[in-house]
Amino acid sequence: MDHDLDLSADPAALTAALVDIASVSGEEKPLADAIERALSAAPHLTVHRDGNTLIARTSLGRAERVVLAGHIDTVPHAGNFPSSLNAERTRLMGCGTSDMKSGVAVALRLAAGVREPNRDVTYVFYDCEEVAAERNGLGRIARNSPDLLEGDFAILMEPSGGDVEGGCQGTLRVAVRAFGTRAHTARSWMGDNAIHKAGAILDVLRDYLPREPAVDGLRYHEGLNAVSVTGGVATNVVPDACEVQVNYRFAPDLSPEEAIAHVQSLFAGFETEVLDVAPGARPGLDAPVAAAFAAAVGGVPRPKLGWTDVARFAELGMPAVNYGPGISEIAHTPGEYVELAAIAACESRLRAWLET
Amino acid sequence: MDHDLDLSADPAALTAALVDIASVSGEEKPLADAIERALSAAPHLTVHRDGNTLIARTSLGRAERVVLAGHIDTVPHAGNFPSSLNAERTRLMGCGTSDMKSGVAVALRLAAGVREPNRDVTYVFYDCEEVAAERNGLGRIARNSPDLLEGDFAILMEPSGGDVEGGCQGTLRVAVRAFGTRAHTARSWMGDNAIHKAGAILDVLRDYLPREPAVDGLRYHEGLNAVSVTGGVATNVVPDACEVQVNYRFAPDLSPEEAIAHVQSLFAGFETEVLDVAPGARPGLDAPVAAAFAAAVGGVPRPKLGWTDVARFAELGMPAVNYGPGISEIAHTPGEYVELAAIAACESRLRAWLET
């Protein structure tokens, strides 16, 4: 079934229409098709498609170009599909309302409605953000057609409660392993208990004082946590191996290499293996274009502690921020919702910034 | 196919014949049938059968009665079936050679060949020792027909390298649990990491000094070990629970209740759950009948550190020891074997004790 989107509908109605076209990661085609049809009707936009990712650009020869990007996929439904309004008709409830079809609705309305923006704009609607990083549509475009993402500044419409959230922290996961020697527990002194030795790994974690550095004027808050521990052979065997997986969330003043070296130094004496790492992104609010944006939309910029795709723009050398009407704390929960007033406020601030 | 056992064959040949009738736990019927036929041919024995367990008794009205018991099942084969001799023809190799068909062969030859022992003898050949305790044939007889097991002293023909091993240590397994509060690792200070808290459980284990008490003249050696640790929710979540399973091997001067209370006191402040417990058995070598046995067979009695079915005799109020030709350290390994000379030595010592 083909779905038609009315980009002239009010932003709450458009959000509901977007939510009601199911687009769990990997199944975005019906929604991508609908967005492509709607954007292709706007003569001031040039539209590119790559899989289920759409890119629509103005080409007015402006001095600056900004990128507005939002992912169109959601996590799996959790009894919260399709959308519904609360009794007071102030909130739209359902899967993807906050994360982040309300942001997508704002971007679509700006794309269709702001025909002569004061800055050239590249709108990006991409797939597979909620799944493994290698499937991420924005990453695919950055690899295949980085020129399509060029610009002076990027705004990722992740849920940020209507405030500017600058940059993001990096994330590193490392396996830290202790080894021993097996023995029957009836003669345990013949062995060397690897789980007991892993106590020294937990000592490091218990004693660790996380940094809270200021980066480009925003104060971040790191964390170093065991996220899993496994060990044991059988109920009567002294175990010879124990693994603690440690997740280090690091402020964007550290590179991934520096973060890895830091964790390895903390666990010197143990085997370590880097399982995955994603760089952070500096908030970049000292760049004039970013500072001008923050001033235009108002509020006090906050640091983004979670990892988001702003890091992909940072890797392309572009300052980027998170700015969207959704609420990050309730994303991925069955009770996800968005305030209708927040959608309208986000749109009007961005529209003012692009039109005046 | 019916198998016939020749109890007049030399003990090494009889051991090989027993090994070559497969009897993995639960599949002992062919071997039990063969043993029943062989014992029923001896007019001086009264034979009882309960499932795949056989009990053969002399009834000479002697002042003392001793029990010689051995299990007829084995662990699953591991490429070590049927039996074979080593090149020097000094060792019989294969599944069950040490644990414990060599002991069973000795007991069968004594049953058939010692027609007028100086003590009445109850021979027990039982099933399902190598599997869950509730299936154990000796335990079944103790529940159903305890009178058949009555006696002044019991010898369990477990592999003990030809030395008397007295009593056994008890074993207790307890789950010790730490709890916390989940949070996203990007905001880990909102949570309380249960794996980090479990560090205090490992502290107790690392600092623990095991007791080495002397009990009835034998020195035991306890052990307190983590045998497994599990915790973790997802790679980006501060975990709210962590469980360490602790195995306490306790000397037979402690009751199961005392062992449980000891472990609970060590981990006060954590949730504990008793997963399983088996009592130890005092060596009982201070009983005159046991001391006389130890003196007759010679050597220096040792404490048995692992748990064995002697504890079942202890629960019936009988002193009991482990005494068999097998080697416990290689039991359950693909390379299991028994020294042929050890089988003959074990038989001749027991025969001398029963005949003189």
XYZ file of C-alpha atoms in Angstrom:
712
model
C 0.000 0.000 0.000
C 1.291 3.448 -0.878
C 1.102 6.127 1.779
C 0.750 9.819 0.974
C 2.179 12.451 3.262
C 0.682 15.946 3.449
C 3.611 18.191 4.327
C 1.257 21.130 4.708
C -0.555 19.469 7.590
C 0.256 20.824 11.038
C 3.427 19.307 12.526
C 1.553 17.192 15.085
C -0.658 15.646 12.399
C 2.386 15.024 10.207
C 4.195 13.371 13.125
C 1.220 11.067 13.661
C 1.142 10.200 9.947
C 4.870 9.357 10.042
C 4.502 7.261 13.203
C 1.623 5.321 11.665
C 3.752 4.155 8.747
C 5.656 1.365 10.481
C 9.424 1.612 9.894
C 11.240 -0.689 12.257
C 14.909 -0.794 11.266
C 15.329 -2.683 7.988
C 11.681 -2.189 7.047
C 11.778 1.509 6.153
C 10.888 1.161 2.454
C 7.188 2.181 2.663
C 8.100 5.276 4.678
C 11.103 6.094 2.476
C 8.857 5.783 -0.590
C 6.308 8.173 0.913
C 8.997 10.711 1.855
C 10.530 10.486 -1.621
C 7.154 11.182 -3.281
C 6.461 14.124 -0.995
C 9.893 15.727 -1.468
C 9.911 15.188 -5.224
C 6.843 17.416 -5.447
C 8.914 20.391 -4.233
C 10.558 22.074 -7.243
C 13.173 23.909 -5.139
C 14.740 20.630 -3.917
C 17.093 18.183 -5.624
C 16.374 14.705 -4.280
C 18.826 11.782 -4.127
C 17.972 8.305 -2.941
C 20.397 5.638 -1.685
C 18.543 2.554 -0.489
C 16.041 3.826 2.044
C 17.936 7.049 2.689
C 16.800 10.297 1.065
C 18.753 13.500 0.622
C 17.068 16.719 -0.500
C 19.136 19.850 -1.159
C 18.512 23.478 -1.954
C 21.002 25.062 -4.367
C 20.677 28.796 -3.923
C 24.370 29.646 -3.847
C 24.211 30.809 -0.224
C 27.402 31.533 1.726
C 26.670 28.748 4.204
C 25.188 25.290 3.959
C 23.624 23.493 6.921
C 22.596 19.860 7.189
C 19.376 18.837 8.961
C 19.394 15.086 9.502
C 17.041 12.602 11.102
C 16.675 8.850 11.040
C 13.341 7.412 9.917
C 13.583 3.994 11.570
C 12.366 2.971 15.014
C 13.067 0.238 17.511
C 10.550 -2.669 17.429
C 7.040 -1.815 18.541
C 6.159 -2.545 22.166
C 2.361 -2.482 22.138
C 2.621 1.210 21.246
C 1.619 1.216 17.570
C -0.154 2.998 15.969
C -0.042 6.406 17.632
C -2.703 7.864 19.892
C -3.404 11.155 21.624
C -3.707 11.458 25.372
C -7.035 12.510 26.855
C -5.963 16.147 27.065
C -4.817 16.014 23.397
C -1.468 17.512 24.421
C 0.745 14.479 23.794
C 1.173 12.074 20.924
C 1.981 8.611 22.203
C 3.563 5.721 20.314
C 6.707 4.112 19.001
C 8.946 6.714 17.364
C 7.046 9.785 18.543
C 10.085 11.143 20.424
C 12.801 9.107 18.711
C 12.466 10.707 16.272
C 9.583 11.107 13.885
C 8.598 14.415 15.495
C 12.022 15.700 14.454
C 11.572 14.205 10.996
C 8.185 15.934 10.715
C 9.770 19.299 11.527
C 12.532 18.752 8.947
C 10.037 17.655 6.265
C 7.864 20.713 6.839
C 10.897 23.012 6.637
C 12.066 21.248 3.486
C 8.739 21.755 1.768
C 7.808 25.102 3.231
C 11.018 27.177 3.390
C 11.651 27.676 -0.318
C 14.267 30.375 -0.069
C 16.240 29.750 3.136
C 18.953 32.247 4.089
C 21.415 29.299 4.153
C 21.466 26.422 1.728
C 20.068 23.352 3.438
C 20.722 19.640 2.957
C 17.940 17.517 4.459
C 18.887 13.908 5.232
C 16.322 11.234 6.111
C 18.185 8.000 6.773
C 17.606 4.374 7.716
C 18.924 1.870 10.231
C 20.085 4.122 13.040
C 18.685 1.870 15.759
C 20.720 -1.205 14.782
C 24.356 -2.233 14.328
C 26.549 0.678 13.274
C 27.598 -0.914 9.979
C 23.977 -0.741 8.704
C 23.544 2.959 9.538
C 22.295 4.893 6.491
C 24.159 8.087 7.412
C 27.378 6.121 7.681
C 26.694 4.550 4.281
C 26.275 8.001 2.671
C 29.430 9.243 4.415
C 31.330 6.321 2.855
C 29.680 6.304 -0.594
C 28.860 9.963 -1.322
C 30.484 12.220 1.290
C 30.013 15.221 -1.037
C 26.258 14.952 -0.468
C 26.849 15.618 3.230
C 29.161 18.600 2.810
C 28.275 21.665 4.809
C 29.357 24.133 7.466
C 27.206 22.830 10.296
C 24.891 19.917 11.020
C 21.819 19.587 13.185
C 20.790 16.081 14.143
C 17.140 16.031 15.127
C 17.625 13.532 17.950
C 15.345 13.994 20.968
C 16.922 16.745 23.077
C 13.869 18.202 24.790
C 14.040 21.329 22.655
C 17.487 22.325 23.977
C 20.726 22.364 22.028
C 22.837 19.397 23.060
C 26.409 19.773 21.931
C 28.667 17.006 20.703
C 28.526 13.554 22.254
C 30.618 11.303 24.436
C 32.514 8.421 22.929
C 31.965 4.827 23.951
C 34.488 2.026 24.277
C 33.906 -1.567 25.309
C 36.836 -3.653 26.429
C 36.987 -7.259 27.636
C 39.297 -7.565 30.644
C 40.284 -11.133 31.439
C 41.799 -12.919 34.396
C 43.267 -16.403 34.034
C 44.030 -19.156 36.511
C 44.389 -22.918 36.682
C 41.594 -25.490 36.874
C 41.364 -27.947 39.732
C 38.683 -29.991 41.466
C 37.180 -27.878 44.240
C 37.843 -30.761 46.659
C 41.549 -29.941 46.171
C 41.234 -26.274 45.318
C 44.787 -25.395 46.397
C 45.977 -27.345 43.347
C 44.369 -24.638 41.196
C 44.271 -20.861 40.922
C 40.808 -19.315 40.925
C 40.362 -16.881 38.014
C 37.120 -15.473 39.442
C 38.911 -14.591 42.671
C 41.656 -12.906 40.632
C 39.015 -10.890 38.772
C 38.335 -9.230 42.121
C 41.273 -6.967 41.282
C 39.469 -5.900 38.094
C 36.417 -4.956 40.136
C 38.680 -3.129 42.612
C 39.756 -0.796 39.802
C 36.133 -0.139 38.845
C 35.020 0.414 42.447
C 37.834 2.885 43.127
C 37.564 4.786 39.838
C 36.705 8.480 39.954
C 35.136 9.494 36.612
C 36.349 12.713 35.006
C 33.968 15.627 34.449
C 35.950 17.750 32.023
C 34.750 20.954 30.343
C 35.082 20.720 26.555
C 34.403 23.825 24.448
C 32.526 25.248 27.409
C 30.255 22.253 28.140
C 30.850 19.980 31.128
C 30.798 16.265 30.306
C 30.531 13.366 32.756
C 32.404 10.164 32.055
C 31.618 6.673 33.333
C 33.550 3.414 33.661
C 31.301 0.417 34.255
C 31.295 -3.337 34.196
C 28.427 -4.286 31.883
C 28.889 -8.040 32.170
C 30.906 -10.633 34.025
C 31.207 -14.309 33.160
C 33.241 -17.135 34.606
C 32.846 -20.743 35.658
C 33.392 -24.251 34.312
C 31.291 -26.577 36.461
C 29.934 -26.580 39.981
C 32.917 -28.574 41.297
C 35.744 -26.990 39.325
C 38.048 -24.093 40.227
C 37.593 -21.891 37.138
C 40.542 -20.930 34.956
C 39.085 -17.857 33.247
C 36.877 -14.892 34.074
C 35.923 -12.008 31.792
C 34.632 -8.596 32.773
C 33.314 -6.410 29.957
C 33.910 -2.767 30.725
C 32.130 0.143 29.038
C 34.016 3.447 29.117
C 31.960 6.497 28.167
C 34.560 9.149 27.465
C 34.339 12.900 27.027
C 35.070 14.257 23.536
C 38.429 15.712 24.556
C 39.811 12.172 24.206
C 40.359 10.375 20.926
C 39.395 6.694 20.708
C 43.113 5.833 20.829
C 43.562 7.858 24.012
C 40.500 6.223 25.562
C 41.844 2.743 24.749
C 45.255 3.577 26.185
C 43.627 4.890 29.364
C 41.604 1.721 29.923
C 44.562 -0.516 29.126
C 46.668 1.349 31.666
C 43.968 0.921 34.315
C 43.969 -2.851 33.767
C 47.690 -3.373 33.270
C 48.451 -6.943 34.252
C 45.268 -8.306 32.711
C 44.570 -9.361 29.151
C 42.450 -6.725 27.417
C 40.632 -6.844 24.102
C 38.882 -3.898 22.480
C 35.394 -5.103 21.507
C 34.112 -1.881 19.958
C 34.773 1.812 20.058
C 33.000 4.894 18.705
C 34.578 8.324 18.894
C 32.941 11.221 20.689
C 32.334 14.585 19.084
C 33.360 17.945 20.473
C 30.382 20.251 20.862
C 31.893 22.703 18.395
C 29.867 25.582 19.774
C 32.902 27.810 19.410
C 32.462 27.658 15.627
C 30.684 30.909 14.578
C 27.981 29.099 12.631
C 27.166 26.858 15.600
C 27.236 29.724 18.083
C 24.909 31.731 15.856
C 22.500 28.806 15.711
C 22.533 28.344 19.485
C 21.898 32.042 19.986
C 19.053 32.027 17.475
C 17.130 29.133 18.999
C 17.816 30.219 22.584
C 18.188 28.247 25.781
C 21.371 27.057 27.453
C 23.292 24.444 25.473
C 23.927 21.168 27.332
C 26.487 18.453 26.758
C 25.178 15.280 25.094
C 26.295 12.338 27.190
C 25.019 9.506 25.023
C 26.575 8.634 21.691
C 24.763 9.913 18.588
C 25.421 10.282 14.894
C 26.811 13.790 15.464
C 30.091 11.878 15.787
C 29.816 10.954 12.092
C 29.658 14.653 11.172
C 32.578 15.341 13.498
C 34.563 12.727 11.572
C 33.726 14.667 8.387
C 35.100 17.804 10.060
C 31.729 19.492 10.596
C 30.482 20.965 13.862
C 27.198 19.296 14.762
C 24.608 19.452 17.529
C 21.551 17.516 18.611
C 18.353 19.549 18.546
C 14.900 18.028 18.422
C 11.487 18.101 20.090
C 11.561 14.561 21.502
C 12.474 13.444 25.021
C 15.515 11.169 25.109
C 14.799 9.648 28.536
C 11.631 7.916 27.325
C 12.943 6.834 23.935
C 12.749 3.059 23.446
C 10.183 2.648 26.221
C 6.594 1.430 25.777
C 5.394 4.769 27.157
C 7.226 6.891 24.568
C 5.465 10.154 23.711
C 6.132 13.681 22.503
C 4.590 16.972 23.616
C 2.684 18.513 20.705
C 3.704 22.001 21.813
C 7.378 20.999 21.662
C 7.062 19.981 18.016
C 5.575 23.323 17.077
C 8.155 25.263 19.118
C 11.059 23.402 17.523
C 9.704 24.052 14.052
C 9.060 27.728 14.630
C 12.555 28.337 16.028
C 14.251 26.561 13.135
C 11.999 28.307 10.633
C 12.876 31.695 12.130
C 16.584 30.831 11.969
C 16.347 29.812 8.310
C 14.086 32.651 7.186
C 15.406 35.746 8.950
C 22.999 -60.500 24.536
C 23.741 -62.233 27.842
C 27.219 -61.910 29.273
C 28.782 -64.530 31.506
C 31.291 -63.598 34.136
C 33.952 -66.040 35.324
C 34.600 -65.082 38.944
C 37.453 -67.574 39.118
C 39.405 -65.697 36.460
C 42.327 -63.627 37.735
C 41.278 -60.184 38.981
C 42.776 -58.328 35.997
C 40.888 -60.505 33.516
C 37.679 -60.101 35.518
C 38.167 -56.318 35.587
C 38.534 -56.312 31.792
C 35.393 -58.412 31.415
C 33.450 -55.984 33.637
C 34.770 -52.943 31.764
C 33.792 -54.479 28.431
C 30.136 -54.759 29.454
C 29.113 -51.131 28.919
C 27.244 -49.712 31.922
C 26.979 -45.971 31.598
C 24.653 -44.667 34.336
C 21.062 -45.689 33.626
C 22.154 -48.491 31.290
C 23.476 -50.977 33.879
C 20.956 -53.768 33.238
C 23.193 -56.096 31.138
C 25.967 -55.845 33.726
C 23.571 -56.207 36.668
C 22.087 -59.303 34.999
C 25.542 -60.847 34.573
C 26.489 -60.121 38.191
C 23.195 -61.558 39.425
C 23.753 -64.804 37.499
C 27.320 -65.124 38.759
C 26.419 -64.498 42.414
C 23.366 -66.761 42.345
C 25.677 -69.670 41.551
C 27.346 -69.300 44.987
C 25.383 -71.357 47.531
C 26.841 -69.501 50.541
C 25.286 -66.185 49.451
C 21.750 -64.854 49.708
C 21.144 -62.510 46.772
C 18.646 -59.609 46.640
C 17.976 -57.443 43.631
C 16.441 -53.944 43.598
C 16.398 -52.506 40.085
C 19.978 -52.737 38.887
C 21.416 -52.982 42.391
C 22.462 -56.358 43.794
C 23.071 -57.295 47.408
C 24.689 -60.599 48.355
C 25.078 -61.602 52.027
C 26.723 -64.345 54.028
C 24.780 -65.472 57.098
C 27.276 -67.296 59.287
C 26.266 -65.712 62.602
C 29.632 -63.978 62.996
C 30.120 -61.360 65.731
C 30.708 -58.624 63.157
C 29.256 -57.771 59.775
C 31.078 -55.656 57.214
C 29.728 -54.123 54.021
C 31.806 -54.056 50.819
C 30.164 -51.748 48.301
C 30.953 -50.604 44.790
C 29.014 -48.887 42.035
C 28.786 -50.647 38.687
C 28.034 -47.634 36.485
C 30.510 -45.396 34.661
C 30.568 -41.922 33.211
C 29.957 -41.777 29.437
C 32.697 -43.287 27.289
C 35.297 -40.896 25.902
C 36.894 -42.915 23.126
C 38.142 -45.305 25.808
C 35.864 -48.320 25.307
C 36.402 -51.283 25.270
C 39.423 -51.832 27.493
C 42.961 -52.458 26.322
C 46.283 -53.358 27.861
C 49.328 -51.129 27.587
C 52.363 -52.407 25.711
C 54.041 -53.602 28.898
C 50.815 -55.408 29.915
C 50.989 -53.722 33.327
C 47.977 -51.421 32.991
C 44.390 -51.906 31.922
C 43.124 -48.829 30.144
C 39.533 -47.780 29.532
C 36.378 -46.204 30.924
C 35.680 -47.481 34.433
C 38.983 -49.283 34.967
C 39.850 -47.127 37.981
C 36.374 -45.823 38.797
C 35.578 -48.478 39.775
C 35.249 -51.824 38.044
C 38.635 -52.960 39.383
C 37.156 -52.538 42.870
C 34.005 -54.341 41.775
C 36.139 -57.206 40.416
C 37.901 -57.568 43.776
C 34.595 -57.605 45.654
C 33.063 -60.159 43.256
C 36.039 -62.486 43.630
C 35.895 -62.219 47.416
C 32.145 -62.853 47.350
C 32.531 -66.012 45.314
C 35.825 -67.232 46.750
C 35.740 -66.521 50.495
C 33.049 -68.966 51.550
C 33.608 -68.802 55.281
C 34.777 -65.294 56.120
C 35.702 -64.527 59.731
C 33.150 -61.699 59.620
C 29.788 -61.821 57.910
C 29.934 -59.804 54.714
C 27.307 -57.857 52.782
C 28.398 -57.201 49.198
C 26.606 -54.305 47.456
C 26.860 -53.661 43.706
C 24.824 -50.561 42.914
C 23.773 -48.354 40.021
C 23.688 -44.648 39.150
C 26.491 -43.317 41.335
C 27.818 -41.023 38.602
C 24.612 -39.032 38.160
C 22.226 -36.895 40.209
C 22.123 -37.964 43.862
C 18.415 -38.833 43.804
C 19.079 -41.687 41.333
C 21.877 -43.269 43.394
C 21.225 -46.990 43.959
C 22.855 -47.040 47.380
C 20.654 -44.164 48.472
C 17.604 -46.051 47.171
C 18.469 -49.144 49.250
C 19.119 -46.929 52.293
C 15.603 -45.514 51.895
C 13.742 -48.717 50.898
C 15.557 -51.506 52.759
C 17.989 -50.052 55.281
C 18.132 -53.423 57.060
C 19.958 -54.862 54.047
C 22.781 -52.383 54.661
C 23.128 -53.012 58.405
C 26.637 -53.708 59.614
C 29.449 -52.615 61.868
C 31.705 -51.157 59.208
C 31.613 -50.344 55.501
C 34.282 -50.320 52.840
C 33.505 -48.387 49.689
C 35.709 -49.602 46.867
C 36.216 -46.122 45.363
C 39.619 -45.497 43.773
C 41.988 -44.670 46.628
C 45.307 -45.841 45.198
C 45.358 -48.813 47.530
C 45.443 -46.682 50.668
C 42.716 -46.359 53.254
C 40.998 -43.001 52.806
C 38.875 -42.118 55.780
C 35.566 -40.327 55.734
C 34.902 -37.535 53.244
C 34.455 -33.792 53.190
C 31.039 -32.285 52.788
C 30.106 -29.975 49.941
C 27.838 -26.950 49.952
C 26.948 -24.655 47.098
C 25.485 -21.249 47.815
C 24.427 -18.453 45.474
C 25.552 -15.075 46.807
C 23.869 -12.132 45.134
C 24.513 -8.412 44.907
C 21.820 -6.036 43.711
C 21.910 -2.514 42.308
C 19.924 -0.192 40.066
C 19.860 -0.176 36.279
C 20.796 2.917 34.298
C 22.100 3.756 30.846
C 25.901 3.677 30.961
C 25.923 7.149 29.386
C 24.471 8.337 32.722
C 25.880 5.667 34.984
C 25.715 7.792 38.132
C 21.923 7.441 37.914
C 22.408 3.716 38.656
C 24.215 1.472 41.109
C 26.430 -1.178 39.542
C 25.726 -4.640 41.001
C 28.862 -6.156 39.434
C 30.995 -3.541 41.157
C 29.236 -4.344 44.431
C 29.996 -8.046 43.917
C 33.640 -7.065 44.311
C 33.000 -7.269 48.047
C 31.920 -10.917 47.605
C 35.191 -11.657 45.827
C 37.065 -9.801 48.591
C 35.756 -12.342 51.095
C 36.870 -15.226 48.881
C 40.309 -13.726 48.200
C 40.959 -13.095 51.892
C 39.613 -16.423 53.149
C 42.008 -18.769 54.941
C 40.694 -22.346 54.650
C 40.698 -24.480 57.787
C 42.806 -27.642 57.955
C 41.315 -29.366 60.997
C 42.268 -32.798 62.296
C 39.213 -35.034 62.637
C 39.566 -38.441 64.310
C 43.284 -38.204 63.648
C 43.171 -37.303 59.938
C 43.930 -33.790 58.703
C 41.371 -32.402 56.269
C 41.747 -29.383 53.999
C 38.784 -27.167 53.298
C 38.210 -24.889 50.353
C 35.940 -21.922 49.615
C 35.717 -21.127 45.923
C 33.696 -19.164 43.432
C 32.655 -21.710 40.794
C 30.702 -19.267 38.641
C 29.895 -15.603 38.324
C 27.191 -14.059 36.161
C 25.960 -10.525 35.711
C 25.020 -8.105 32.967
C 21.941 -6.848 31.135
C 23.180 -5.277 27.904
C 26.360 -3.676 26.681
C 25.097 -0.173 27.495
C 23.282 -0.828 30.770
C 24.538 -0.556 34.347
C 23.565 -4.016 35.664
C 21.241 -4.411 38.626
C 22.165 -7.963 39.680
C 25.243 -10.156 39.948
C 25.445 -13.707 41.278
C 28.505 -15.555 42.519
C 28.101 -19.288 43.138
C 30.346 -20.406 45.964
C 31.351 -24.013 46.660
C 32.382 -24.730 50.254
C 34.133 -28.061 50.796
C 33.949 -28.568 54.546
C 35.702 -30.976 56.869
C 33.543 -33.646 58.550
C 33.690 -31.966 61.945
C 30.989 -29.609 60.643
C 27.379 -30.540 60.055
C 25.651 -29.244 56.921
C 23.770 -26.772 59.125
C 27.016 -25.474 60.597
C 28.553 -25.181 57.142
C 25.565 -23.176 55.897
C 25.674 -20.867 58.911
C 29.400 -20.297 58.369
C 28.964 -19.291 54.718
C 25.992 -17.090 55.503
C 28.009 -15.284 58.168
C 30.858 -14.705 55.711
C 28.463 -13.068 53.254
C 26.295 -11.162 55.709
C 24.833 -8.201 53.851
C 24.287 -10.182 50.662
C 21.356 -12.338 49.651
C 22.302 -16.014 49.917
C 20.515 -19.115 48.679
C 21.580 -22.682 49.424
C 21.650 -24.523 46.085
C 22.725 -27.942 47.354
C 24.483 -29.508 50.279
C 25.828 -32.975 51.074
C 27.150 -33.865 54.524
C 30.687 -35.045 55.092
C 31.558 -38.226 56.970
C 33.954 -38.532 59.877
C 36.700 -41.051 59.146
C 35.601 -43.185 62.080
C 39.005 -44.822 62.357
C 38.692 -44.634 66.133
C 36.039 -47.365 65.957
C 37.747 -50.681 66.846
C 36.467 -52.465 63.749
C 37.774 -49.699 61.475
C 41.102 -49.476 63.255
C 41.516 -53.240 62.975
C 40.839 -53.036 59.250
C 43.333 -50.246 58.747
C 45.961 -52.151 60.700
C 45.287 -55.328 58.722
C 45.632 -53.782 55.259
C 48.557 -51.565 56.261
C 49.684 -48.190 55.003
C 48.940 -44.807 56.497
C 45.284 -43.805 56.327
C 44.613 -40.496 54.524
C 41.670 -38.147 54.698
C 39.274 -38.282 51.710
C 38.792 -34.742 50.471
C 36.210 -35.375 47.777
C 32.643 -36.356 48.572
C 31.793 -40.066 48.256
C 29.010 -42.428 49.259
C 30.752 -43.132 52.584
C 28.609 -40.215 53.737
C 25.523 -42.391 53.187
C 26.903 -45.009 55.578
C 27.776 -42.256 58.041
C 24.122 -41.179 57.929
C 23.189 -44.779 58.817
C 25.556 -44.549 61.790
C 28.245 -46.826 60.360
C 31.948 -46.045 60.176
C 33.061 -46.280 56.545
C 36.229 -45.849 54.538
C 37.243 -45.692 50.894
C 39.606 -48.465 49.850
C 40.113 -49.534 46.274
C 42.802 -50.228 43.670
C 41.886 -47.391 41.266
C 43.469 -43.948 40.993
C 41.047 -41.127 41.757
C 43.012 -38.375 40.002
C 42.493 -39.968 36.546
C 38.892 -41.009 37.042
C 36.549 -39.499 34.434
C 39.440 -38.737 32.059
C 39.930 -40.274 28.601
C 43.258 -41.694 29.816
C 41.753 -43.592 32.769
C 43.630 -46.781 33.671
C 44.383 -49.086 36.584
C 47.626 -50.838 37.537
C 47.110 -54.594 37.332
C 49.411 -55.115 40.320
C 47.235 -52.788 42.411
C 44.141 -54.903 41.763
C 45.884 -58.063 42.914
C 47.372 -56.337 45.988
C 43.992 -54.951 47.035
C 42.362 -58.351 46.681
C 45.057 -60.216 48.604
C 44.940 -57.761 51.523
C 41.173 -57.898 51.823
C 41.226 -61.670 51.447
C 43.797 -61.953 54.251
C 41.676 -59.710 56.476
C 38.545 -61.783 55.869
C 40.216 -65.180 56.145
C 42.624 -64.883 59.082
